[in-house]
Tab-separated table of C-alpha atoms in Angstrom:
chain	number	residue	atom	x	y	z
A	13	MET	CA	23.490	-77.029	57.282
A	14	ARG	CA	20.951	-79.281	57.683
A	15	ILE	CA	18.140	-78.000	59.249
A	16	LEU	CA	15.360	-78.956	60.842
A	17	LEU	CA	12.012	-76.444	61.241
A	18	ILE	CA	9.078	-77.306	63.443
A	19	GLY	CA	5.597	-74.732	64.427
A	20	ASN	CA	2.595	-73.243	62.158
A	21	PHE	CA	3.857	-73.059	58.255
A	22	SER	CA	-0.643	-73.088	57.458
A	23	PRO	CA	-2.454	-70.501	56.593
A	24	PRO	CA	-4.289	-68.258	57.946
A	25	TYR	CA	-1.383	-65.939	57.794
A	26	GLU	CA	-0.249	-63.632	59.976
A	27	GLU	CA	2.529	-62.982	62.901
A	28	GLU	CA	3.317	-66.489	64.203
A	29	SER	CA	3.005	-68.284	60.222
A	30	LEU	CA	4.320	-65.280	58.322
A	31	HIS	CA	7.682	-65.542	60.711
A	32	ASN	CA	8.528	-69.044	60.327
A	33	ILE	CA	7.091	-68.914	56.509
A	34	THR	CA	9.776	-66.355	55.777
A	35	PHE	CA	12.593	-67.178	58.107
A	36	LEU	CA	12.722	-69.875	56.220
A	37	ARG	CA	12.570	-68.495	53.382
A	38	LYS	CA	15.780	-66.376	53.991
A	39	LEU	CA	17.482	-70.147	55.092
A	40	GLU	CA	17.356	-71.435	52.319
A	41	GLU	CA	18.485	-68.529	50.411
A	42	ASP	CA	21.411	-68.516	52.331
A	43	GLY	CA	21.833	-71.921	51.469
A	44	HIS	CA	20.957	-73.920	54.211
A	45	ASP	CA	19.066	-77.095	53.295
A	46	CYS	CA	15.352	-76.731	55.347
A	47	THR	CA	12.657	-79.845	56.078
A	48	VAL	CA	9.420	-78.379	57.557
A	49	ILE	CA	7.141	-79.896	60.394
A	50	ASN	CA	3.896	-78.145	59.924
A	51	ILE	CA	1.962	-78.839	63.468
A	52	ALA	CA	-0.841	-76.678	63.102
A	53	GLU	CA	-4.297	-78.016	62.812
A	54	ARG	CA	-4.772	-77.306	59.088
A	55	PRO	CA	-2.294	-79.128	56.478
A	56	ALA	CA	0.557	-76.453	54.941
A	57	THR	CA	-0.222	-75.588	51.185
A	58	GLN	CA	3.257	-75.943	50.535
A	59	LYS	CA	3.702	-79.688	49.290
A	60	ASN	CA	6.975	-80.216	50.754
A	61	PHE	CA	6.061	-79.721	53.986
A	62	ILE	CA	5.230	-82.727	56.381
A	63	ASP	CA	2.408	-81.597	58.662
A	64	GLY	CA	2.133	-83.546	61.967
A	65	LYS	CA	-1.680	-84.299	62.026
A	66	ASN	CA	-1.556	-85.890	65.743
A	67	TYR	CA	0.821	-86.860	68.203
A	68	PHE	CA	1.849	-90.595	67.563
A	69	ILE	CA	2.308	-89.300	63.526
A	70	PHE	CA	4.637	-86.331	64.550
A	71	LEU	CA	6.394	-88.438	66.983
A	72	PHE	CA	7.598	-90.933	63.846
A	73	THR	CA	8.118	-88.040	61.459
A	74	LEU	CA	10.343	-86.077	64.272
A	75	LEU	CA	12.158	-89.731	64.453
A	76	ARG	CA	13.079	-89.760	61.364
A	77	ALA	CA	13.703	-86.412	60.082
A	78	CYS	CA	15.709	-85.777	62.570
A	79	TRP	CA	18.914	-87.777	60.727
A	80	LYS	CA	21.372	-86.275	59.810
A	81	LYS	CA	19.899	-83.078	61.481
A	82	ASP	CA	22.540	-80.106	62.256
A	83	VAL	CA	20.028	-78.300	63.631
A	84	LEU	CA	16.108	-78.240	65.016
A	85	HIS	CA	14.257	-74.969	65.351
A	86	PHE	CA	10.644	-75.346	67.854
A	87	PHE	CA	8.661	-71.738	66.988
A	88	THR	CA	4.931	-71.388	69.035
A	89	LYS	CA	3.085	-68.810	71.078
A	90	GLY	CA	3.613	-71.610	74.096
A	91	TYR	CA	-0.154	-72.133	74.928
A	92	LEU	CA	-1.925	-75.386	73.588
A	93	ARG	CA	-1.009	-78.282	75.602
A	94	MET	CA	0.054	-80.433	72.896
A	95	GLY	CA	2.302	-78.296	71.696
A	96	LEU	CA	3.718	-77.823	74.373
A	97	LEU	CA	4.598	-81.846	74.417
A	98	MET	CA	5.279	-81.782	71.220
A	99	LEU	CA	7.814	-79.018	72.094
A	100	LEU	CA	9.664	-81.346	74.730
A	101	THR	CA	10.219	-83.917	72.529
A	102	SER	CA	11.613	-82.206	70.554
A	103	ILE	CA	14.001	-80.838	72.285
A	104	LEU	CA	14.612	-84.516	74.561
A	105	ILE	CA	14.481	-86.382	70.798
A	106	GLY	CA	17.341	-83.686	68.862
A	107	THR	CA	19.088	-83.849	72.407
A	108	LEU	CA	19.822	-87.566	71.725
A	109	TYR	CA	20.698	-87.219	68.144
A	110	ARG	CA	23.318	-84.295	69.852
A	111	ILE	CA	21.484	-82.223	67.795
A	112	ARG	CA	21.851	-78.185	68.662
A	113	THR	CA	18.344	-77.330	69.684
A	114	PHE	CA	16.658	-73.959	69.551
A	115	ILE	CA	13.140	-72.689	70.508
A	116	THR	CA	11.704	-69.191	69.451
A	117	ILE	CA	8.602	-68.296	71.628
A	118	HIS	CA	6.347	-66.079	69.500
A	119	SER	CA	4.555	-62.887	71.284
A	120	GLU	CA	1.362	-62.660	73.472
A	121	LEU	CA	0.569	-65.827	74.613
A	122	PHE	CA	2.792	-67.427	76.675
A	123	SER	CA	3.578	-63.319	78.208
A	124	ILE	CA	0.018	-64.661	79.950
A	125	ALA	CA	-0.912	-67.904	80.253
A	126	GLY	CA	3.059	-69.075	80.710
A	127	GLN	CA	3.090	-67.572	84.775
A	128	MET	CA	-0.818	-69.645	85.431
A	129	ARG	CA	1.237	-73.323	84.184
A	130	SER	CA	-0.252	-76.027	86.447
A	131	SER	CA	2.885	-77.631	88.774
A	132	LEU	CA	2.113	-80.922	88.209
A	133	GLY	CA	3.387	-80.730	84.191
A	134	GLY	CA	3.622	-77.656	82.605
A	135	ARG	CA	5.837	-76.238	84.143
A	136	GLN	CA	8.739	-79.146	84.800
A	137	THR	CA	7.001	-79.868	81.060
A	138	LEU	CA	8.663	-76.028	80.465
A	139	PHE	CA	11.267	-75.745	83.028
A	140	THR	CA	12.838	-79.642	81.056
A	141	ALA	CA	12.860	-78.179	77.890
A	142	PHE	CA	14.369	-74.290	78.838
A	143	ALA	CA	17.187	-76.795	80.741
A	144	VAL	CA	17.647	-78.493	77.571
A	145	THR	CA	17.780	-76.151	74.698
A	146	ASN	CA	20.887	-75.198	73.756
A	147	LYS	CA	19.325	-71.944	73.100
A	148	LEU	CA	15.771	-70.231	73.838
A	149	ILE	CA	14.538	-67.066	71.808
A	150	CYS	CA	12.304	-64.565	73.014
A	151	ALA	CA	10.042	-62.152	70.504
A	152	ASP	CA	9.628	-59.460	72.934
A	153	LYS	CA	10.847	-58.588	76.678
A	154	ASP	CA	7.321	-59.768	78.479
A	155	THR	CA	7.727	-63.056	76.974
A	156	PHE	CA	11.137	-62.668	78.214
A	157	ASP	CA	10.671	-61.753	81.325
A	158	VAL	CA	7.813	-64.855	82.063
A	159	ALA	CA	10.484	-67.461	80.565
A	160	ALA	CA	13.149	-66.520	83.357
A	161	THR	CA	10.683	-67.686	86.301
A	162	TYR	CA	10.936	-70.783	84.620
A	163	MET	CA	14.991	-70.464	84.911
A	164	LYS	CA	17.602	-67.387	83.969
A	165	LYS	CA	20.270	-68.976	82.028
A	166	ASN	CA	23.044	-67.382	79.502
A	167	ASN	CA	21.438	-69.076	76.443
A	168	PHE	CA	18.223	-67.088	76.685
A	169	GLU	CA	17.916	-64.048	74.274
A	170	LEU	CA	15.890	-61.557	73.155
A	171	ILE	CA	15.500	-61.741	69.764
A	172	PRO	CA	12.404	-58.979	68.111
A	173	SER	CA	10.042	-61.161	66.324
A	174	PHE	CA	10.296	-59.781	62.238
A	175	ILE	CA	8.675	-60.990	59.010
A	176	TYR	CA	11.258	-61.175	56.043
A	177	LEU	CA	9.689	-59.311	52.920
A	178	PRO	CA	11.198	-60.624	50.300
A	179	GLU	CA	11.105	-58.718	47.009
A	180	ASP	CA	9.832	-61.206	44.065
A	181	LEU	CA	6.950	-62.131	46.731
A	182	ILE	CA	6.045	-58.924	47.903
A	183	LYS	CA	5.656	-57.101	44.092
A	184	SER	CA	4.135	-60.542	42.309
A	185	LYS	CA	0.737	-59.199	43.822
A	186	VAL	CA	0.989	-56.006	41.209
A	187	THR	CA	-2.046	-54.495	41.084
A	188	LEU	CA	-2.260	-54.495	45.300
A	189	HIS	CA	0.952	-53.608	45.983
A	190	GLU	CA	0.355	-50.372	43.654
A	191	LYS	CA	-2.836	-49.593	45.299
A	192	LEU	CA	-1.131	-49.554	48.523
A	193	LEU	CA	2.473	-47.187	47.977
A	194	THR	CA	-0.183	-44.633	47.248
A	195	LYS	CA	-1.583	-45.233	50.601
A	196	GLU	CA	-0.097	-42.578	53.502
A	197	LYS	CA	-0.907	-45.359	56.327
A	198	VAL	CA	-2.436	-49.010	55.724
A	199	ILE	CA	-4.076	-50.660	58.520
A	200	VAL	CA	-4.458	-54.381	57.927
A	201	PHE	CA	-6.720	-57.117	59.599
A	202	SER	CA	-5.635	-60.608	59.107
A	203	ASN	CA	-7.452	-63.607	59.370
A	204	MET	CA	-10.826	-61.901	59.922
A	205	GLN	CA	-13.816	-63.571	61.144
A	206	TYR	CA	-18.029	-62.886	60.898
A	207	PRO	CA	-19.013	-62.736	64.856
A	208	SER	CA	-15.498	-61.326	66.141
A	209	PHE	CA	-14.366	-58.835	68.398
A	210	ALA	CA	-11.985	-57.411	65.093
A	211	PHE	CA	-15.278	-57.771	63.197
A	212	GLU	CA	-17.600	-54.925	65.233
A	213	ILE	CA	-13.858	-52.742	65.772
A	214	LEU	CA	-13.592	-52.827	61.848
A	215	ASN	CA	-17.110	-52.277	61.564
A	216	LYS	CA	-16.539	-49.070	63.240
A	217	PHE	CA	-14.414	-47.588	61.173
A	218	LEU	CA	-16.028	-48.180	57.849
A	219	THR	CA	-19.521	-46.653	59.476
A	220	ASP	CA	-18.768	-44.394	61.968
A	221	TYR	CA	-15.306	-43.468	62.463
A	222	PRO	CA	-13.960	-41.842	59.452
A	223	LEU	CA	-10.167	-42.617	58.803
A	224	PRO	CA	-8.112	-40.028	56.616
A	225	ALA	CA	-8.713	-40.109	52.962
A	226	ASP	CA	-4.707	-41.028	52.466
A	227	THR	CA	-5.133	-44.365	55.153
A	228	ALA	CA	-6.514	-47.888	53.251
A	229	ILE	CA	-8.218	-50.838	55.311
A	230	VAL	CA	-6.902	-54.745	54.606
A	231	VAL	CA	-8.890	-57.246	55.072
A	232	ALA	CA	-8.107	-60.651	55.400
A	233	LEU	CA	-10.495	-63.018	54.958
A	234	THR	CA	-10.494	-66.622	56.351
A	235	GLU	CA	-14.475	-67.837	56.134
A	236	LYS	CA	-14.188	-70.791	53.333
A	237	PRO	CA	-16.537	-69.095	51.294
A	238	SER	CA	-16.130	-65.850	51.743
A	239	SER	CA	-18.810	-64.286	49.649
A	240	LYS	CA	-20.933	-63.440	52.376
A	241	LEU	CA	-18.495	-61.992	54.786
A	242	ARG	CA	-17.220	-59.925	51.827
A	243	GLN	CA	-20.751	-58.736	50.584
A	244	LEU	CA	-20.900	-58.041	54.022
A	245	LEU	CA	-18.064	-55.466	53.629
A	246	GLU	CA	-17.931	-53.814	50.781
A	247	ARG	CA	-22.335	-53.280	51.791
A	248	GLN	CA	-20.661	-51.976	55.189
A	249	GLY	CA	-17.914	-49.643	53.966
A	250	GLN	CA	-19.687	-48.140	50.634
A	251	SER	CA	-18.398	-44.524	51.792
A	252	PHE	CA	-14.738	-45.812	52.136
A	253	LYS	CA	-15.104	-48.162	49.531
A	254	ASP	CA	-11.780	-46.795	47.808
A	255	ASN	CA	-10.055	-47.259	50.521
A	256	LEU	CA	-10.849	-50.589	51.066
A	257	LEU	CA	-9.327	-53.930	49.598
A	258	ILE	CA	-10.476	-57.486	50.946
A	259	ILE	CA	-7.142	-60.227	50.057
A	260	GLU	CA	-7.940	-64.359	51.127
A	261	SER	CA	-5.545	-65.139	54.429
A	262	ASP	CA	-4.575	-68.304	52.609
A	263	ASP	CA	-2.879	-66.545	49.853
A	264	LEU	CA	0.642	-66.144	51.115
A	265	ASN	CA	2.066	-62.898	48.816
A	266	SER	CA	-1.183	-60.560	48.700
A	267	VAL	CA	-0.870	-61.261	52.453
A	268	LEU	CA	3.358	-60.482	52.824
A	269	THR	CA	2.126	-57.990	49.627
A	270	ALA	CA	-0.190	-56.527	52.914
A	271	CYS	CA	2.221	-56.590	55.870
A	272	SER	CA	4.631	-54.919	53.960
A	273	ARG	CA	2.961	-51.687	54.035
A	274	ALA	CA	1.620	-51.853	57.365
A	275	HIS	CA	1.134	-49.680	59.831
A	276	ILE	CA	-1.622	-51.560	62.089
A	277	LEU	CA	-1.107	-55.117	62.006
A	278	LEU	CA	-4.491	-56.336	63.717
A	279	HIS	CA	-4.766	-60.138	64.556
A	280	PRO	CA	-7.577	-62.430	67.079
A	281	LEU	CA	-5.304	-65.035	69.614
A	282	SER	CA	-3.436	-67.544	67.781
A	283	CYS	CA	-1.422	-70.298	69.266
A	284	ASP	CA	0.174	-72.733	66.413
A	285	GLY	CA	-2.995	-72.394	63.587
A	286	THR	CA	-6.199	-72.718	66.422
A	287	THR	CA	-8.077	-69.245	67.023
A	288	PHE	CA	-8.804	-68.213	70.512
A	289	PHE	CA	-10.815	-65.974	72.422
A	290	GLU	CA	-11.609	-64.097	68.777
A	291	SER	CA	-15.044	-63.660	70.543
A	292	PHE	CA	-13.514	-60.835	72.870
A	293	ALA	CA	-9.777	-59.928	72.135
A	294	VAL	CA	-8.103	-58.737	69.420
A	295	SER	CA	-4.084	-58.385	69.039
A	296	VAL	CA	-2.526	-54.533	67.983
A	297	LYS	CA	0.718	-54.760	66.966
A	298	LYS	CA	2.319	-50.908	65.282
A	299	THR	CA	5.107	-52.685	62.832
A	300	LEU	CA	9.093	-51.353	62.479
A	301	ARG	CA	10.008	-51.641	58.769
A	302	SER	CA	13.792	-51.687	58.507
A	303	ASP	CA	15.419	-53.065	55.061
A	304	ASP	CA	13.845	-56.473	53.966
A	305	TYR	CA	12.677	-56.826	57.527
A	306	LEU	CA	9.067	-55.386	59.142
A	307	TYR	CA	9.591	-55.275	63.259
A	308	PHE	CA	6.524	-55.389	65.916
A	309	PRO	CA	8.126	-53.420	68.836
A	310	ASN	CA	5.273	-51.928	69.980
A	311	GLY	CA	1.251	-53.216	70.716
A	312	LEU	CA	-1.529	-54.156	72.819
A	313	LEU	CA	-3.977	-56.334	73.674
A	314	PHE	CA	-7.563	-54.867	73.293
A	315	ILE	CA	-9.555	-57.153	76.097
A	316	LYS	CA	-13.749	-56.732	75.245
A	317	GLU	CA	-16.039	-55.186	78.331
A	318	GLY	CA	-19.042	-53.541	77.037
A	319	ASP	CA	-19.268	-51.898	74.047
A	320	THR	CA	-16.143	-51.119	73.203
A	321	SER	CA	-15.559	-50.581	69.508
A	322	GLU	CA	-15.728	-46.578	69.352
A	323	MET	CA	-12.805	-46.304	71.886
A	324	CYS	CA	-10.456	-48.993	70.423
A	325	ALA	CA	-11.214	-47.323	67.484
A	326	CYS	CA	-10.146	-43.709	68.284
A	327	ILE	CA	-7.289	-46.132	70.003
A	328	ILE	CA	-6.414	-47.007	66.445
A	329	ASN	CA	-6.073	-44.152	65.261
A	330	THR	CA	-3.950	-42.550	68.095
A	331	LEU	CA	-1.278	-45.192	67.225
A	332	LEU	CA	-1.461	-44.522	63.356
A	333	CYS	CA	-0.575	-41.129	64.208
A	334	VAL	CA	2.085	-41.657	66.352
A	335	ASP	CA	6.329	-43.714	65.449
A	336	SER	CA	7.051	-47.028	66.714
A	337	GLY	CA	9.942	-46.456	68.518
A	338	HIS	CA	13.362	-48.817	68.401
A	339	LEU	CA	13.368	-51.921	68.619
A	340	PRO	CA	14.737	-53.180	72.012
A	341	GLU	CA	18.328	-54.921	72.687
A	342	VAL	CA	18.492	-58.201	70.825
A	343	LYS	CA	20.564	-59.344	74.229
A	344	ASP	CA	18.993	-58.792	77.551
């Protein structure tokens, strides 16, 4: 099939963009002909991806890219107004071209912001997109329940979010892969920025809250240049240096390798590649590995109120010791 994929395909790489990129990889492995439009603010690193830099460029690109396609699939967290406008435009144009249209709503922000959409514009945008699309895919039960408040249709499906882990990409970073194989537990901080609430939690681990010797921490840095933050982490984590691994957030293979061994994944809230509330909010996901796929069956959202870094570190340490549980039913 000829498939048009629209969403966040750019660094910094974390759950949303990793799902989109590795889903593309899986489709191509299965023999599908795919075209990608990246709607994130940062440009994609892959040369064959098309960047929709603003709405008018996106619209022009969309009209051309839809030609002779069989499927249009739009990925979003459903938070940004511009992203929702692009979503509605994509679904309507796809319908005009008589293309089968799909929407995937990733976890986190929609289950919160989706309940607070303005009755003047926001709700109508979602209602129209949901009514017209052939299938709406929700990555978790909370998102499914919020989407169902707009309308309840038999084309709504609950399909847990995942990251596809191709063997060749994971093992391409030989040194990192071998180091992580020797660890029983791995905590990954992706899209790390300074200052941020995520950094406060990380700093607590490195200075005042010792982890077991068989636990590694992988930090994916976003800031450019990253030398100052790297030096700060190395100085703070001298007693933990054998278990502290630092990578770059725009190194796709390194981030995938780290995620393939992750038991806990932390990152700031984001939508379409834009970070939000990094000074007081952190998403924490418990992972579940099944064959070549990484799932996120359980998660928490930390909201900072006062000095809570030690409390969060304690919760994360507890999460390391409990089972991930089971994936939810695919359909409601």
